[in-house]
Amino acid sequence: YIAGINGENSVRQLTMDLSFIKNKKGELITSGKDDKQEPSFNLGTVSSSEKVSITLNAHDGFVAVFK
């Protein structure tokens, strides 16, 4: 598992190099559109051989699960 949180009041852009995970594929779970009423999630597949860019809204987070 890899997780991250943005505890700031502004948007943050993260770039993660996942090469240390070695030949695994995983799912990246991030929040969807900025909808204060209902939570929504984007689920995507990521490979450990790529760099992943994630945009986190203020007080937002993500989880990546690799198998």
Short mmCIF file of N, CA, C and O in Angstrom, two decimals:
data_model
loop_
_atom_site.label_atom_id
_atom_site.label_comp_id
_atom_site.label_asym_id
_atom_site.label_seq_id
_atom_site.Cartn_x
_atom_site.Cartn_y
_atom_site.Cartn_z
N TYR A 1 0.84 -1.18 0.00
CA TYR A 1 0.00 0.00 0.00
C TYR A 1 0.88 1.24 0.00
O TYR A 1 1.91 1.27 0.67
N ILE A 2 0.42 2.24 -0.72
CA ILE A 2 1.03 3.57 -0.66
C ILE A 2 -0.13 4.54 -0.47
O ILE A 2 -1.16 4.42 -1.14
N ALA A 3 0.02 5.47 0.44
CA ALA A 3 -1.04 6.44 0.69
C ALA A 3 -0.43 7.82 0.85
O ALA A 3 0.74 7.96 1.19
N GLY A 4 -1.24 8.82 0.59
CA GLY A 4 -0.78 10.19 0.76
C GLY A 4 -1.94 11.11 1.07
O GLY A 4 -3.07 10.84 0.67
N ILE A 5 -1.64 12.17 1.78
CA ILE A 5 -2.67 13.15 2.13
C ILE A 5 -2.13 14.55 1.87
O ILE A 5 -0.94 14.81 2.05
N ASN A 6 -3.02 15.41 1.48
CA ASN A 6 -2.71 16.83 1.34
C ASN A 6 -3.43 17.55 2.47
O ASN A 6 -4.65 17.70 2.44
N GLY A 7 -2.71 17.99 3.47
CA GLY A 7 -3.31 18.67 4.61
C GLY A 7 -3.32 20.18 4.44
O GLY A 7 -3.63 20.90 5.38
N GLU A 8 -3.01 20.65 3.25
CA GLU A 8 -2.96 22.09 3.00
C GLU A 8 -4.29 22.60 2.46
O GLU A 8 -5.16 21.83 2.06
N ASN A 9 -4.43 23.91 2.42
CA ASN A 9 -5.64 24.55 1.92
C ASN A 9 -5.59 24.79 0.42
O ASN A 9 -6.46 25.48 -0.11
N SER A 10 -4.60 24.25 -0.26
CA SER A 10 -4.46 24.47 -1.69
C SER A 10 -4.18 23.15 -2.40
O SER A 10 -3.79 22.16 -1.79
N VAL A 11 -4.37 23.16 -3.71
CA VAL A 11 -4.14 21.97 -4.54
C VAL A 11 -2.64 21.66 -4.59
O VAL A 11 -1.82 22.58 -4.63
N ARG A 12 -2.29 20.39 -4.58
CA ARG A 12 -0.88 19.96 -4.72
C ARG A 12 -0.76 18.95 -5.83
O ARG A 12 -1.62 18.09 -5.99
N GLN A 13 0.32 19.03 -6.58
CA GLN A 13 0.63 18.08 -7.64
C GLN A 13 1.78 17.22 -7.16
O GLN A 13 2.82 17.73 -6.74
N LEU A 14 1.60 15.88 -7.18
CA LEU A 14 2.65 14.95 -6.78
C LEU A 14 3.07 14.11 -7.97
O LEU A 14 2.25 13.73 -8.78
N THR A 15 4.35 13.79 -8.05
CA THR A 15 4.85 12.83 -9.02
C THR A 15 5.60 11.76 -8.26
O THR A 15 6.52 12.06 -7.49
N MET A 16 5.17 10.50 -8.44
CA MET A 16 5.80 9.39 -7.72
C MET A 16 6.49 8.44 -8.68
O MET A 16 5.91 8.04 -9.68
N ASP A 17 7.72 8.10 -8.36
CA ASP A 17 8.47 7.09 -9.11
C ASP A 17 8.23 5.76 -8.39
O ASP A 17 8.67 5.56 -7.26
N LEU A 18 7.52 4.85 -9.04
CA LEU A 18 7.13 3.59 -8.42
C LEU A 18 8.06 2.43 -8.75
O LEU A 18 7.73 1.28 -8.50
N SER A 19 9.23 2.72 -9.28
CA SER A 19 10.15 1.65 -9.70
C SER A 19 10.60 0.75 -8.54
O SER A 19 10.97 -0.39 -8.76
N PHE A 20 10.54 1.23 -7.33
CA PHE A 20 10.97 0.42 -6.18
C PHE A 20 10.00 -0.72 -5.88
O PHE A 20 10.33 -1.64 -5.14
N ILE A 21 8.82 -0.71 -6.46
CA ILE A 21 7.83 -1.76 -6.20
C ILE A 21 8.13 -3.03 -7.00
O ILE A 21 7.71 -4.11 -6.62
N LYS A 22 8.83 -2.93 -8.08
CA LYS A 22 9.31 -4.09 -8.86
C LYS A 22 8.20 -4.95 -9.46
O LYS A 22 7.66 -5.83 -8.80
N ASN A 23 7.89 -4.71 -10.70
CA ASN A 23 7.04 -5.60 -11.52
C ASN A 23 5.67 -5.93 -10.94
O ASN A 23 5.24 -7.07 -11.00
N LYS A 24 5.02 -4.96 -10.38
CA LYS A 24 3.67 -5.20 -9.87
C LYS A 24 2.72 -4.19 -10.49
O LYS A 24 3.11 -3.10 -10.86
N LYS A 25 1.49 -4.58 -10.60
CA LYS A 25 0.45 -3.67 -11.05
C LYS A 25 -0.46 -3.39 -9.87
O LYS A 25 -0.61 -4.22 -8.97
N GLY A 26 -1.06 -2.24 -9.88
CA GLY A 26 -1.91 -1.88 -8.75
C GLY A 26 -3.05 -0.98 -9.16
O GLY A 26 -3.20 -0.61 -10.32
N GLU A 27 -3.85 -0.66 -8.16
CA GLU A 27 -4.99 0.22 -8.35
C GLU A 27 -4.75 1.49 -7.57
O GLU A 27 -4.31 1.45 -6.42
N LEU A 28 -5.05 2.61 -8.21
CA LEU A 28 -4.90 3.92 -7.59
C LEU A 28 -6.30 4.45 -7.31
O LEU A 28 -7.11 4.55 -8.23
N ILE A 29 -6.56 4.77 -6.07
CA ILE A 29 -7.88 5.27 -5.68
C ILE A 29 -7.71 6.72 -5.26
O ILE A 29 -6.99 7.03 -4.32
N THR A 30 -8.37 7.61 -5.99
CA THR A 30 -8.33 9.03 -5.68
C THR A 30 -9.75 9.56 -5.65
O THR A 30 -10.67 8.94 -6.18
N SER A 31 -9.94 10.71 -5.02
CA SER A 31 -11.28 11.29 -5.02
C SER A 31 -11.57 11.86 -6.40
O SER A 31 -10.66 12.19 -7.16
N GLY A 32 -12.83 11.93 -6.72
CA GLY A 32 -13.25 12.41 -8.03
C GLY A 32 -13.41 13.92 -8.03
O GLY A 32 -12.66 14.64 -7.39
N LYS A 33 -14.44 14.37 -8.70
CA LYS A 33 -14.70 15.80 -8.81
C LYS A 33 -14.94 16.43 -7.45
O LYS A 33 -15.34 15.77 -6.50
N ASP A 34 -14.72 17.71 -7.37
CA ASP A 34 -14.90 18.45 -6.12
C ASP A 34 -16.38 18.63 -5.84
O ASP A 34 -16.97 19.65 -6.15
N ASP A 35 -17.00 17.60 -5.32
CA ASP A 35 -18.43 17.61 -5.03
C ASP A 35 -18.59 17.46 -3.53
O ASP A 35 -18.36 16.40 -2.98
N LYS A 36 -18.98 18.52 -2.87
CA LYS A 36 -19.06 18.52 -1.41
C LYS A 36 -20.21 17.67 -0.88
O LYS A 36 -20.23 17.29 0.26
N GLN A 37 -21.21 17.36 -1.71
CA GLN A 37 -22.38 16.62 -1.26
C GLN A 37 -22.15 15.11 -1.20
O GLN A 37 -22.47 14.47 -0.23
N GLU A 38 -21.62 14.55 -2.25
CA GLU A 38 -21.45 13.09 -2.35
C GLU A 38 -20.00 12.77 -2.69
O GLU A 38 -19.43 13.36 -3.59
N PRO A 39 -19.39 11.83 -1.97
CA PRO A 39 -18.04 11.44 -2.36
C PRO A 39 -18.07 10.65 -3.67
O PRO A 39 -19.02 9.94 -3.96
N SER A 40 -17.04 10.82 -4.46
CA SER A 40 -16.89 10.05 -5.68
C SER A 40 -15.42 9.67 -5.79
O SER A 40 -14.56 10.34 -5.25
N PHE A 41 -15.15 8.56 -6.46
CA PHE A 41 -13.78 8.06 -6.53
C PHE A 41 -13.43 7.70 -7.96
O PHE A 41 -14.26 7.23 -8.72
N ASN A 42 -12.16 7.94 -8.31
CA ASN A 42 -11.61 7.49 -9.59
C ASN A 42 -10.71 6.31 -9.29
O ASN A 42 -9.85 6.38 -8.43
N LEU A 43 -10.92 5.23 -9.99
CA LEU A 43 -10.12 4.03 -9.81
C LEU A 43 -9.35 3.79 -11.10
O LEU A 43 -9.95 3.72 -12.17
N GLY A 44 -8.04 3.72 -11.02
CA GLY A 44 -7.22 3.50 -12.21
C GLY A 44 -6.15 2.47 -11.95
O GLY A 44 -5.77 2.22 -10.81
N THR A 45 -5.65 1.86 -13.01
CA THR A 45 -4.59 0.87 -12.90
C THR A 45 -3.25 1.53 -13.15
O THR A 45 -3.12 2.35 -14.06
N VAL A 46 -2.27 1.20 -12.33
CA VAL A 46 -0.93 1.75 -12.49
C VAL A 46 0.08 0.61 -12.50
O VAL A 46 -0.15 -0.44 -11.94
N SER A 47 1.19 0.86 -13.15
CA SER A 47 2.28 -0.11 -13.22
C SER A 47 3.46 0.42 -12.43
O SER A 47 3.70 1.63 -12.39
N SER A 48 4.21 -0.46 -11.80
CA SER A 48 5.36 -0.02 -11.01
C SER A 48 6.49 0.51 -11.89
O SER A 48 7.45 1.07 -11.38
N SER A 49 6.40 0.32 -13.19
CA SER A 49 7.47 0.78 -14.07
C SER A 49 7.25 2.20 -14.57
O SER A 49 8.02 2.69 -15.37
N GLU A 50 6.23 2.87 -14.09
CA GLU A 50 5.94 4.21 -14.58
C GLU A 50 5.96 5.23 -13.46
O GLU A 50 5.86 4.89 -12.29
N LYS A 51 6.10 6.49 -13.85
CA LYS A 51 5.94 7.59 -12.90
C LYS A 51 4.49 8.01 -12.95
O LYS A 51 3.89 8.10 -14.02
N VAL A 52 3.93 8.26 -11.80
CA VAL A 52 2.51 8.59 -11.70
C VAL A 52 2.37 10.01 -11.17
O VAL A 52 2.99 10.36 -10.16
N SER A 53 1.56 10.82 -11.84
CA SER A 53 1.26 12.17 -11.38
C SER A 53 -0.14 12.18 -10.78
O SER A 53 -1.07 11.64 -11.38
N ILE A 54 -0.25 12.75 -9.62
CA ILE A 54 -1.53 12.82 -8.92
C ILE A 54 -1.77 14.26 -8.50
O ILE A 54 -0.89 14.91 -7.94
N THR A 55 -2.96 14.75 -8.76
CA THR A 55 -3.37 16.06 -8.30
C THR A 55 -4.29 15.87 -7.11
O THR A 55 -5.31 15.19 -7.21
N LEU A 56 -3.89 16.43 -5.98
CA LEU A 56 -4.70 16.32 -4.77
C LEU A 56 -5.33 17.67 -4.47
O LEU A 56 -4.64 18.69 -4.39
N ASN A 57 -6.65 17.67 -4.31
CA ASN A 57 -7.34 18.88 -3.89
C ASN A 57 -6.97 19.18 -2.44
O ASN A 57 -6.36 18.36 -1.76
N ALA A 58 -7.35 20.34 -1.96
CA ALA A 58 -7.10 20.70 -0.57
C ALA A 58 -7.76 19.66 0.34
O ALA A 58 -8.88 19.22 0.08
N HIS A 59 -7.04 19.22 1.36
CA HIS A 59 -7.55 18.24 2.34
C HIS A 59 -8.05 16.98 1.65
O HIS A 59 -9.12 16.47 1.94
N ASP A 60 -7.25 16.47 0.74
CA ASP A 60 -7.59 15.31 -0.08
C ASP A 60 -6.53 14.24 0.14
O ASP A 60 -5.54 14.46 0.82
N GLY A 61 -6.72 13.07 -0.45
CA GLY A 61 -5.74 12.00 -0.31
C GLY A 61 -5.89 10.95 -1.40
O GLY A 61 -6.75 11.06 -2.26
N PHE A 62 -5.02 9.95 -1.34
CA PHE A 62 -5.07 8.85 -2.29
C PHE A 62 -4.55 7.59 -1.62
O PHE A 62 -3.87 7.64 -0.60
N VAL A 63 -4.89 6.44 -2.22
CA VAL A 63 -4.36 5.15 -1.79
C VAL A 63 -4.03 4.37 -3.06
O VAL A 63 -4.79 4.37 -4.02
N ALA A 64 -2.89 3.70 -3.06
CA ALA A 64 -2.51 2.79 -4.15
C ALA A 64 -2.29 1.41 -3.54
O ALA A 64 -1.63 1.28 -2.51
N VAL A 65 -2.87 0.39 -4.16
CA VAL A 65 -2.75 -0.98 -3.69
C VAL A 65 -2.07 -1.79 -4.77
O VAL A 65 -2.56 -1.84 -5.92
N PHE A 66 -0.94 -2.43 -4.46
CA PHE A 66 -0.18 -3.22 -5.42
C PHE A 66 -0.21 -4.69 -5.03
O PHE A 66 -0.10 -5.02 -3.85
N LYS A 67 -0.36 -5.56 -6.05
CA LYS A 67 -0.41 -7.00 -5.79
C LYS A 67 0.57 -7.70 -6.71
O LYS A 67 0.84 -7.28 -7.77
#
